PDB file of C-alpha atoms in Angstrom:
ATOM      1  CA  MET A 138      77.280 108.734 100.152  1.00 68.00           C
ATOM      2  CA  VAL A 139      78.671 108.222 103.657  1.00 79.00           C
ATOM      3  CA  ARG A 140      79.470 104.537 104.081  1.00 82.00           C
ATOM      4  CA  THR A 141      79.670 104.507 107.883  1.00 84.00           C
ATOM      5  CA  VAL A 142      78.415 106.649 110.728  1.00 90.00           C
ATOM      6  CA  GLN A 143      79.901 105.451 114.001  1.00 93.00           C
ATOM      7  CA  LEU A 144      79.389 106.505 117.621  1.00 95.00           C
ATOM      8  CA  PHE A 145      82.405 105.689 119.764  1.00 96.00           C
ATOM      9  CA  GLU A 146      80.819 105.454 123.217  1.00 95.00           C
ATOM     10  CA  ASP A 147      84.039 104.339 124.931  1.00 95.00           C
ATOM     11  CA  PRO A 148      87.188 106.419 124.229  1.00 94.00           C
ATOM     12  CA  ASN A 149      89.158 103.173 124.587  1.00 95.00           C
ATOM     13  CA  VAL A 150      87.789 102.034 121.238  1.00 97.00           C
ATOM     14  CA  SER A 151      87.988  98.296 120.585  1.00 97.00           C
ATOM     15  CA  ILE A 152      90.095  96.906 117.772  1.00 98.00           C
ATOM     16  CA  ASP A 153      86.933  95.539 116.149  1.00 97.00           C
ATOM     17  CA  GLN A 154      85.377  99.019 116.031  1.00 96.00           C
ATOM     18  CA  LEU A 155      88.560 100.566 114.677  1.00 97.00           C
ATOM     19  CA  SER A 156      88.899  97.820 112.092  1.00 96.00           C
ATOM     20  CA  GLU A 157      85.360  98.378 110.849  1.00 95.00           C
ATOM     21  CA  PHE A 158      85.598 102.164 110.782  1.00 96.00           C
ATOM     22  CA  TYR A 159      88.992 102.267 109.055  1.00 97.00           C
ATOM     23  CA  LYS A 160      88.349  99.374 106.699  1.00 95.00           C
ATOM     24  CA  VAL A 161      90.265  99.767 103.418  1.00 95.00           C
ATOM     25  CA  GLU A 162      89.084  98.201 100.207  1.00 90.00           C
ATOM     26  CA  GLY A 163      91.750  97.863  97.542  1.00 91.00           C
ATOM     27  CA  THR A 164      95.489  98.383  97.768  1.00 93.00           C
ATOM     28  CA  PRO A 165      97.960  99.970  97.500  1.00 97.00           C
ATOM     29  CA  HIS A 166      96.378 102.672  99.640  1.00 98.00           C
ATOM     30  CA  SER A 167      97.920 105.702 101.354  1.00 98.00           C
ATOM     31  CA  TYR A 168      96.288 107.909 103.947  1.00 98.00           C
ATOM     32  CA  LEU A 169      97.184 111.128 105.707  1.00 98.00           C
ATOM     33  CA  MET A 170      96.226 111.204 109.378  1.00 96.00           C
ATOM     34  CA  PHE A 171      95.674 114.622 110.912  1.00 96.00           C
ATOM     35  CA  VAL A 172      93.963 116.480 113.733  1.00 97.00           C
ATOM     36  CA  THR A 173      92.928 120.138 113.640  1.00 97.00           C
ATOM     37  CA  THR A 174      90.921 122.518 115.775  1.00 98.00           C
ATOM     38  CA  ILE A 175      87.441 123.696 114.787  1.00 98.00           C
ATOM     39  CA  ASP A 176      89.066 126.719 113.146  1.00 97.00           C
ATOM     40  CA  GLY A 177      91.496 124.553 111.182  1.00 97.00           C
ATOM     41  CA  ILE A 178      94.715 125.024 113.198  1.00 96.00           C
ATOM     42  CA  ALA A 179      97.078 122.032 113.094  1.00 96.00           C
ATOM     43  CA  VAL A 180     100.034 123.272 115.186  1.00 94.00           C
ATOM     44  CA  PRO A 181      99.893 125.533 118.291  1.00 94.00           C
ATOM     45  CA  LEU A 182     103.353 126.905 117.414  1.00 92.00           C
ATOM     46  CA  GLU A 183     104.115 127.579 121.064  1.00 90.00           C
ATOM     47  CA  SER A 184     107.292 126.717 122.944  1.00 85.00           C
ATOM     48  CA  GLY A 185     107.233 123.295 124.574  1.00 80.00           C
ATOM     49  CA  GLN A 186     104.133 122.082 122.749  1.00 79.00           C
ATOM     50  CA  ARG A 187     104.444 119.161 120.342  1.00 69.00           C
ATOM     51  CA  GLY A 188     101.387 119.962 118.278  1.00 78.00           C
ATOM     52  CA  GLY A 189      99.113 116.990 117.719  1.00 87.00           C
ATOM     53  CA  SER A 190      98.761 116.135 121.397  1.00 91.00           C
ATOM     54  CA  GLU A 191      97.672 119.644 122.413  1.00 94.00           C
ATOM     55  CA  ILE A 192      95.476 120.049 119.347  1.00 96.00           C
ATOM     56  CA  ALA A 193      93.686 116.774 120.146  1.00 96.00           C
ATOM     57  CA  LEU A 194      93.350 117.885 123.812  1.00 96.00           C
ATOM     58  CA  ARG A 195      95.180 114.831 125.121  1.00 92.00           C
ATOM     59  CA  HIS A 196      96.947 117.077 127.649  1.00 89.00           C
ATOM     60  CA  LEU A 197      93.651 117.779 129.443  1.00 91.00           C
ATOM     61  CA  LYS A 198      93.192 114.843 131.790  1.00 85.00           C
ATOM     62  CA  ASP A 199      90.042 115.778 133.729  1.00 88.00           C
ATOM     63  CA  ASN A 200      87.989 117.791 131.251  1.00 94.00           C
ATOM     64  CA  PRO A 201      85.095 115.702 129.847  1.00 93.00           C
ATOM     65  CA  LEU A 202      85.213 117.651 126.572  1.00 94.00           C
ATOM     66  CA  ALA A 203      88.715 116.251 126.020  1.00 95.00           C
ATOM     67  CA  ALA A 204      87.700 112.583 126.237  1.00 95.00           C
ATOM     68  CA  GLY A 205      87.608 112.227 122.456  1.00 97.00           C
ATOM     69  CA  GLY A 206      91.335 112.936 122.437  1.00 96.00           C
ATOM     70  CA  LEU A 207      91.821 109.422 123.816  1.00 96.00           C
ATOM     71  CA  THR A 208      89.840 108.053 120.881  1.00 97.00           C
ATOM     72  CA  ASP A 209      92.065 110.037 118.533  1.00 97.00           C
ATOM     73  CA  ASN A 210      95.115 108.484 120.183  1.00 97.00           C
ATOM     74  CA  ARG A 211      93.685 104.980 119.769  1.00 97.00           C
ATOM     75  CA  ALA A 212      92.983 105.682 116.091  1.00 98.00           C
ATOM     76  CA  LEU A 213      96.521 106.995 115.658  1.00 97.00           C
ATOM     77  CA  GLN A 214      98.034 103.882 117.239  1.00 98.00           C
ATOM     78  CA  TYR A 215      95.728 101.610 115.231  1.00 98.00           C
ATOM     79  CA  GLY A 216      97.249 103.085 112.076  1.00 98.00           C
ATOM     80  CA  TRP A 217     100.747 102.358 113.365  1.00 98.00           C
ATOM     81  CA  ALA A 218      99.742  98.780 114.150  1.00 98.00           C
ATOM     82  CA  THR A 219      98.147  98.000 110.786  1.00 98.00           C
ATOM     83  CA  ALA A 220     100.105  99.993 108.182  1.00 98.00           C
ATOM     84  CA  ASP A 221     102.940  98.323 106.281  1.00 98.00           C
ATOM     85  CA  ALA A 222     104.916 101.565 106.485  1.00 98.00           C
ATOM     86  CA  VAL A 223     104.724 104.894 108.278  1.00 98.00           C
ATOM     87  CA  LEU A 224     106.185 107.925 106.487  1.00 98.00           C
ATOM     88  CA  GLY A 225     106.926 110.968 108.624  1.00 96.00           C
ATOM     89  CA  GLY A 226     108.732 114.271 108.404  1.00 94.00           C
ATOM     90  CA  ALA A 227     111.901 115.189 110.289  1.00 95.00           C
ATOM     91  CA  GLY A 228     110.019 118.003 112.002  1.00 90.00           C
ATOM     92  CA  ILE A 229     108.082 115.469 114.055  1.00 91.00           C
ATOM     93  CA  LEU A 230     111.339 114.091 115.433  1.00 92.00           C
ATOM     94  CA  ARG A 231     112.636 117.555 116.269  1.00 89.00           C
ATOM     95  CA  ASP A 232     109.441 118.267 118.224  1.00 86.00           C
ATOM     96  CA  ASN A 233     109.277 114.774 119.726  1.00 89.00           C
ATOM     97  CA  PRO A 234     112.621 112.917 119.508  1.00 93.00           C
ATOM     98  CA  SER A 235     111.131 109.816 121.160  1.00 94.00           C
ATOM     99  CA  ALA A 236     108.635 109.279 118.330  1.00 94.00           C
ATOM    100  CA  THR A 237     108.793 105.793 116.800  1.00 96.00           C
ATOM    101  CA  TRP A 238     105.236 105.368 115.497  1.00 97.00           C
ATOM    102  CA  TYR A 239     105.054 102.181 117.533  1.00 96.00           C
ATOM    103  CA  PRO A 240     101.787 101.603 119.427  1.00 97.00           C
ATOM    104  CA  ARG A 241     101.844 102.001 123.203  1.00 96.00           C
ATOM    105  CA  ASP A 242      98.604 100.156 123.993  1.00 98.00           C
ATOM    106  CA  ARG A 243      99.241  96.479 124.674  1.00 97.00           C
ATOM    107  CA  ASP A 244      96.450  95.108 122.481  1.00 98.00           C
ATOM    108  CA  LEU A 245      97.648  97.168 119.514  1.00 98.00           C
ATOM    109  CA  GLN A 246     101.225  96.038 120.111  1.00 97.00           C
ATOM    110  CA  ASP A 247      99.959  92.454 119.989  1.00 97.00           C
ATOM    111  CA  LEU A 248      98.128  93.240 116.748  1.00 97.00           C
ATOM    112  CA  LEU A 249     101.338  94.563 115.202  1.00 96.00           C
ATOM    113  CA  ARG A 250     103.458  91.638 116.389  1.00 94.00           C
ATOM    114  CA  ALA A 251     100.953  89.141 115.017  1.00 94.00           C
ATOM    115  CA  ARG A 252     101.695  90.331 111.499  1.00 90.00           C
ATOM    116  CA  GLU A 253     103.969  88.191 109.349  1.00 85.00           C
ATOM    117  CA  ARG A 254     106.067  91.089 108.047  1.00 89.00           C
ATOM    118  CA  MET A 255     108.245  93.714 109.677  1.00 94.00           C
ATOM    119  CA  PRO A 256     106.854  97.246 109.290  1.00 97.00           C
ATOM    120  CA  VAL A 257     108.838 100.194 107.919  1.00 98.00           C
ATOM    121  CA  ARG A 258     109.427 103.513 109.662  1.00 98.00           C
ATOM    122  CA  ALA A 259     110.535 106.061 107.061  1.00 98.00           C
ATOM    123  CA  VAL A 260     111.673 109.643 107.680  1.00 98.00           C
ATOM    124  CA  VAL A 261     111.902 112.426 105.089  1.00 98.00           C
ATOM    125  CA  THR A 262     114.748 114.886 105.710  1.00 97.00           C
ATOM    126  CA  GLY A 263     115.987 116.843 102.726  1.00 97.00           C
ATOM    127  CA  LYS A 264     118.806 118.492 104.680  1.00 96.00           C
ATOM    128  CA  GLY A 265     119.775 115.434 106.723  1.00 97.00           C
ATOM    129  CA  GLU A 266     118.864 117.268 109.921  1.00 96.00           C
ATOM    130  CA  VAL A 267     117.901 114.384 112.182  1.00 96.00           C
ATOM    131  CA  ASP A 268     119.599 112.936 115.249  1.00 95.00           C
ATOM    132  CA  LEU A 269     120.777 109.416 114.447  1.00 95.00           C
ATOM    133  CA  LYS A 270     120.574 108.575 118.159  1.00 93.00           C
ATOM    134  CA  ASP A 271     116.761 108.948 118.055  1.00 95.00           C
ATOM    135  CA  PRO A 272     114.927 105.704 118.882  1.00 95.00           C
ATOM    136  CA  VAL A 273     113.239 105.497 115.469  1.00 96.00           C
ATOM    137  CA  PHE A 274     116.647 104.790 113.883  1.00 95.00           C
ATOM    138  CA  ASN A 275     117.617 102.282 116.556  1.00 93.00           C
ATOM    139  CA  PRO A 276     114.948  99.611 116.860  1.00 93.00           C
ATOM    140  CA  LYS A 277     115.356  96.356 118.687  1.00 91.00           C
ATOM    141  CA  GLU A 278     115.873  93.404 116.386  1.00 87.00           C
ATOM    142  CA  GLY A 279     112.733  92.601 114.431  1.00 88.00           C
ATOM    143  CA  GLU A 280     110.695  95.640 115.562  1.00 94.00           C
ATOM    144  CA  TRP A 281     110.785  97.714 112.375  1.00 96.00           C
ATOM    145  CA  GLN A 282     112.978  98.665 109.421  1.00 96.00           C
ATOM    146  CA  PRO A 283     114.159 102.299 109.663  1.00 97.00           C
ATOM    147  CA  VAL A 284     114.477 104.170 106.358  1.00 98.00           C
ATOM    148  CA  ILE A 285     115.683 107.685 105.557  1.00 98.00           C
ATOM    149  CA  PHE A 286     114.821 109.594 102.381  1.00 98.00           C
ATOM    150  CA  THR A 287     117.158 112.528 101.835  1.00 98.00           C
ATOM    151  CA  THR A 288     119.183 114.431  99.234  1.00 98.00           C
ATOM    152  CA  ARG A 289     122.860 114.047  98.326  1.00 98.00           C
ATOM    153  CA  ASN A 290     123.743 116.950 100.608  1.00 98.00           C
ATOM    154  CA  GLY A 291     121.593 115.473 103.341  1.00 98.00           C
ATOM    155  CA  GLU A 292     123.278 112.108 102.914  1.00 97.00           C
ATOM    156  CA  GLN A 293     126.701 113.698 103.388  1.00 97.00           C
ATOM    157  CA  LYS A 294     125.512 115.454 106.539  1.00 97.00           C
ATOM    158  CA  LEU A 295     124.237 112.139 107.901  1.00 96.00           C
ATOM    159  CA  LYS A 296     127.551 110.433 107.093  1.00 94.00           C
ATOM    160  CA  ASP A 297     129.463 113.224 108.849  1.00 94.00           C
ATOM    161  CA  GLN A 298     127.251 112.817 111.909  1.00 94.00           C
ATOM    162  CA  ALA A 299     127.771 109.046 111.831  1.00 92.00           C
ATOM    163  CA  LYS A 300     131.569 109.500 111.765  1.00 91.00           C
ATOM    164  CA  ARG A 301     131.423 111.782 114.794  1.00 91.00           C
ATOM    165  CA  LEU A 302     129.303 109.280 116.668  1.00 89.00           C
ATOM    166  CA  ASN A 303     131.596 106.415 115.662  1.00 85.00           C
ATOM    167  CA  THR A 304     134.483 108.085 117.489  1.00 82.00           C
ATOM    168  CA  LYS A 305     132.359 107.847 120.636  1.00 80.00           C
ATOM    169  CA  GLY A 306     131.749 104.135 120.144  1.00 76.00           C
ATOM    170  CA  TYR A 307     128.272 104.563 118.725  1.00 77.00           C
ATOM    171  CA  GLN A 308     127.314 102.842 115.447  1.00 75.00           C
ATOM    172  CA  PRO A 309     124.499 104.803 113.798  1.00 69.00           C
ATOM    173  CA  LEU A 310     122.995 103.933 110.426  1.00 72.00           C
ATOM    174  CA  LYS A 311     123.771 100.275 111.075  1.00 79.00           C
ATOM    175  CA  ALA A 312     120.120  99.272 110.827  1.00 84.00           C
ATOM    176  CA  THR A 313     118.935 102.186 108.696  1.00 94.00           C
ATOM    177  CA  LYS A 314     118.568 102.106 104.912  1.00 95.00           C
ATOM    178  CA  THR A 315     119.264 105.513 103.367  1.00 97.00           C
ATOM    179  CA  TYR A 316     118.049 106.669  99.957  1.00 98.00           C
ATOM    180  CA  ALA A 317     119.700 109.838  98.602  1.00 98.00           C
ATOM    181  CA  MET A 318     118.082 111.736  95.752  1.00 97.00           C
ATOM    182  CA  GLU A 319     119.353 114.405  93.397  1.00 97.00           C
ATOM    183  CA  GLY A 320     118.222 117.990  93.853  1.00 95.00           C
ATOM    184  CA  THR A 321     117.525 120.167  96.862  1.00 95.00           C
ATOM    185  CA  SER A 322     114.456 118.329  98.129  1.00 95.00           C
ATOM    186  CA  VAL A 323     113.191 114.784  98.409  1.00 97.00           C
ATOM    187  CA  ASP A 324     111.092 113.562  95.494  1.00 98.00           C
ATOM    188  CA  LEU A 325     108.125 112.238  97.452  1.00 98.00           C
ATOM    189  CA  ALA A 326     106.724 110.317  94.479  1.00 98.00           C
ATOM    190  CA  LYS A 327     110.014 108.399  94.265  1.00 98.00           C
ATOM    191  CA  ALA A 328     110.037 107.848  98.020  1.00 98.00           C
ATOM    192  CA  VAL A 329     106.518 106.425  98.016  1.00 98.00           C
ATOM    193  CA  GLY A 330     107.395 104.371  94.942  1.00 98.00           C
ATOM    194  CA  ILE A 331     110.379 102.857  96.753  1.00 98.00           C
ATOM    195  CA  LEU A 332     108.210 101.948  99.736  1.00 98.00           C
ATOM    196  CA  LYS A 333     105.722 100.233  97.455  1.00 97.00           C
ATOM    197  CA  LYS A 334     108.272  98.403  95.306  1.00 97.00           C
ATOM    198  CA  ASP A 335     111.188  97.598  97.599  1.00 97.00           C
ATOM    199  CA  TYR A 336     109.182  97.040 100.791  1.00 97.00           C
ATOM    200  CA  GLU A 337     105.905  95.800  99.273  1.00 97.00           C
ATOM    201  CA  THR A 338     103.954  98.515 101.054  1.00 98.00           C
ATOM    202  CA  LYS A 339     100.223  98.063 100.499  1.00 98.00           C
ATOM    203  CA  LEU A 340      99.008 100.362 103.265  1.00 98.00           C
ATOM    204  CA  LEU A 341     100.962 103.580 103.865  1.00 98.00           C
ATOM    205  CA  ASP A 342     100.370 105.780 106.926  1.00 98.00           C
ATOM    206  CA  ILE A 343     101.610 109.370 106.416  1.00 98.00           C
ATOM    207  CA  GLN A 344     102.357 111.230 109.653  1.00 93.00           C
ATOM    208  CA  GLY A 345     103.952 114.463 108.458  1.00 85.00           C
ATOM    209  CA  GLY A 346     103.304 117.976 109.641  1.00 90.00           C
ATOM    210  CA  PRO A 347     101.587 120.671 107.538  1.00 94.00           C
ATOM    211  CA  ILE A 348     104.581 121.187 105.219  1.00 93.00           C
ATOM    212  CA  LEU A 349     104.944 117.497 104.344  1.00 95.00           C
ATOM    213  CA  ALA A 350     101.155 117.239 104.136  1.00 95.00           C
ATOM    214  CA  GLY A 351     101.053 120.079 101.630  1.00 96.00           C
ATOM    215  CA  GLU A 352     103.814 118.578  99.509  1.00 96.00           C
ATOM    216  CA  ILE A 353     102.336 115.106  99.465  1.00 97.00           C
ATOM    217  CA  VAL A 354      98.819 116.322  98.668  1.00 97.00           C
ATOM    218  CA  LYS A 355     100.243 118.534  95.912  1.00 96.00           C
ATOM    219  CA  ALA A 356     102.008 115.467  94.506  1.00 97.00           C
ATOM    220  CA  MET A 357      98.646 113.623  94.511  1.00 97.00           C
ATOM    221  CA  LEU A 358     100.048 110.800  96.623  1.00 98.00           C
ATOM    222  CA  VAL A 359      97.261 110.677  99.218  1.00 98.00           C
ATOM    223  CA  ASP A 360      94.299 108.375  98.606  1.00 98.00           C
ATOM    224  CA  GLU A 361      92.506 109.195 101.833  1.00 98.00           C
ATOM    225  CA  LEU A 362      92.430 111.877 104.518  1.00 98.00           C
ATOM    226  CA  ARG A 363      91.685 110.735 108.055  1.00 98.00           C
ATOM    227  CA  LEU A 364      90.830 113.954 109.864  1.00 98.00           C
ATOM    228  CA  THR A 365      89.924 114.486 113.513  1.00 98.00           C
ATOM    229  CA  ILE A 366      88.189 117.755 114.417  1.00 98.00           C
ATOM    230  CA  SER A 367      89.026 118.666 118.001  1.00 98.00           C
ATOM    231  CA  PRO A 368      86.553 120.843 119.968  1.00 98.00           C
ATOM    232  CA  GLN A 369      88.707 123.892 120.557  1.00 97.00           C
ATOM    233  CA  ILE A 370      89.340 127.235 118.876  1.00 97.00           C
ATOM    234  CA  LEU A 371      92.923 128.551 118.885  1.00 96.00           C
ATOM    235  CA  GLY A 372      93.023 131.481 116.497  1.00 97.00           C
ATOM    236  CA  ASP A 373      95.538 131.965 113.711  1.00 96.00           C
ATOM    237  CA  LEU A 374      98.349 133.659 115.705  1.00 97.00           C
ATOM    238  CA  ASN A 375     100.688 132.361 118.396  1.00 94.00           C
ATOM    239  CA  LEU A 376     101.994 134.407 121.328  1.00 94.00           C
ATOM    240  CA  GLU A 377     104.656 136.009 119.134  1.00 95.00           C
ATOM    241  CA  GLY A 378     102.198 136.948 116.423  1.00 96.00           C
ATOM    242  CA  LYS A 379     103.384 134.244 114.018  1.00 95.00           C
ATOM    243  CA  ARG A 380     100.825 132.601 111.770  1.00 95.00           C
ATOM    244  CA  ARG A 381      99.791 129.141 112.944  1.00 95.00           C
ATOM    245  CA  PRO A 382      99.677 126.531 110.172  1.00 95.00           C
ATOM    246  CA  GLY A 383      96.601 124.650 109.128  1.00 95.00           C
ATOM    247  CA  LEU A 384      96.310 121.211 107.564  1.00 95.00           C
ATOM    248  CA  VAL A 385      98.571 122.005 104.586  1.00 95.00           C
ATOM    249  CA  THR A 386     101.243 124.691 104.375  1.00 93.00           C
ATOM    250  CA  GLY A 387     103.566 125.953 101.654  1.00 93.00           C
ATOM    251  CA  VAL A 388     101.536 125.008  98.573  1.00 94.00           C
ATOM    252  CA  HIS A 389      99.011 126.748  96.372  1.00 95.00           C
ATOM    253  CA  PHE A 390      95.831 125.467  94.781  1.00 95.00           C
ATOM    254  CA  GLY A 391      93.419 127.460  92.676  1.00 95.00           C
ATOM    255  CA  THR A 392      89.668 127.051  92.671  1.00 94.00           C
ATOM    256  CA  GLU A 393      90.022 125.219  89.378  1.00 93.00           C
ATOM    257  CA  ASP A 394      92.520 122.568  90.527  1.00 94.00           C
ATOM    258  CA  SER A 395      92.049 122.255  94.295  1.00 96.00           C
ATOM    259  CA  PRO A 396      91.634 118.636  95.402  1.00 96.00           C
ATOM    260  CA  LEU A 397      88.115 117.655  96.304  1.00 97.00           C
ATOM    261  CA  ALA A 398      87.237 115.104  98.957  1.00 96.00           C
ATOM    262  CA  GLU A 399      84.313 112.695  99.183  1.00 96.00           C
ATOM    263  CA  LEU A 400      83.130 111.882 102.693  1.00 96.00           C
ATOM    264  CA  GLU A 401      83.517 108.146 103.238  1.00 96.00           C
ATOM    265  CA  ALA A 402      82.816 107.752 106.953  1.00 96.00           C
ATOM    266  CA  MET A 403      82.068 109.839 110.026  1.00 97.00           C
ATOM    267  CA  GLY A 404      82.544 108.996 113.688  1.00 97.00           C
ATOM    268  CA  VAL A 405      81.800 110.843 116.904  1.00 97.00           C
ATOM    269  CA  SER A 406      83.509 110.458 120.266  1.00 97.00           C
ATOM    270  CA  GLY A 407      82.138 112.937 122.757  1.00 96.00           C
ATOM    271  CA  SER A 408      82.776 116.328 121.140  1.00 97.00           C
ATOM    272  CA  HIS A 409      85.457 115.075 118.723  1.00 98.00           C
ATOM    273  CA  ILE A 410      84.498 114.304 115.118  1.00 98.00           C
ATOM    274  CA  PHE A 411      86.336 111.706 113.027  1.00 98.00           C
ATOM    275  CA  LEU A 412      86.133 112.046 109.246  1.00 98.00           C
ATOM    276  CA  ARG A 413      87.371 109.838 106.418  1.00 98.00           C
ATOM    277  CA  TYR A 414      87.620 111.519 103.027  1.00 97.00           C
ATOM    278  CA  VAL A 415      88.515 109.869  99.734  1.00 97.00           C
ATOM    279  CA  MET A 416      90.700 112.293  97.782  1.00 97.00           C
ATOM    280  CA  ASN A 417      89.644 113.385  94.320  1.00 96.00           C
ATOM    281  CA  TYR A 418      92.341 115.100  92.237  1.00 96.00           C
ATOM    282  CA  ARG A 419      90.975 117.110  89.328  1.00 88.00           C
ATOM    283  CA  ASN A 420      94.045 117.388  87.084  1.00 70.00           C
TER     284      ASN A 420
END
């Protein structure tokens, strides 16, 4: 049964409305926040396009059908303001190096600052392929705790980068806590476990792209899917004929073990639809 049906009349949704719509009962709780087109495309896969912004239609300033993209942005920032930790993939930083998962709207900044604990900003990079000069790894004092989850090889690559930057008078990794794991990829269950145990994470916001989304759903680490359906149709191929990814990429489920999802809440902002699904893993 759908718990909430909400009409967001103003794209600049109030904190009270967001708090009611995204109310979480019981912790720890992790959610995956995503936006796709009507036909399920999550990334345009075109040069110069970041992905989520164009999918949500936030780049269209004067089209009334794009107004719900502002609501999507408010919901995104609300998650950043209320979650104990945000976990994102390195691909987001490559597409948008300025990403910090820190709210831009003043009222949501105030909401974050009013909290008694410092939030965590964690990045998953198995190969250590991130730029340590990116803002997410260099917060001002007290803003957030940067964390990197990587492999042993990735850790060495990060250390090599740090040494190069040190010769230029830059001190990377000073504020960042790095966790290196054995193997060729990051064990996401261990990473989430560390966030819960070492950083007392009760509410985890997952901001990865389709590859990280696929891995984390496959690992059954997502309690809830917060999905925005944007009113556009892109088609499954980019200009070069490459397949555009959907919500999850790089994993397989069969009809006998595919995760099911129970609709918890539904919201509407103009032509955008906001859905909250509780994940149900069958194995």
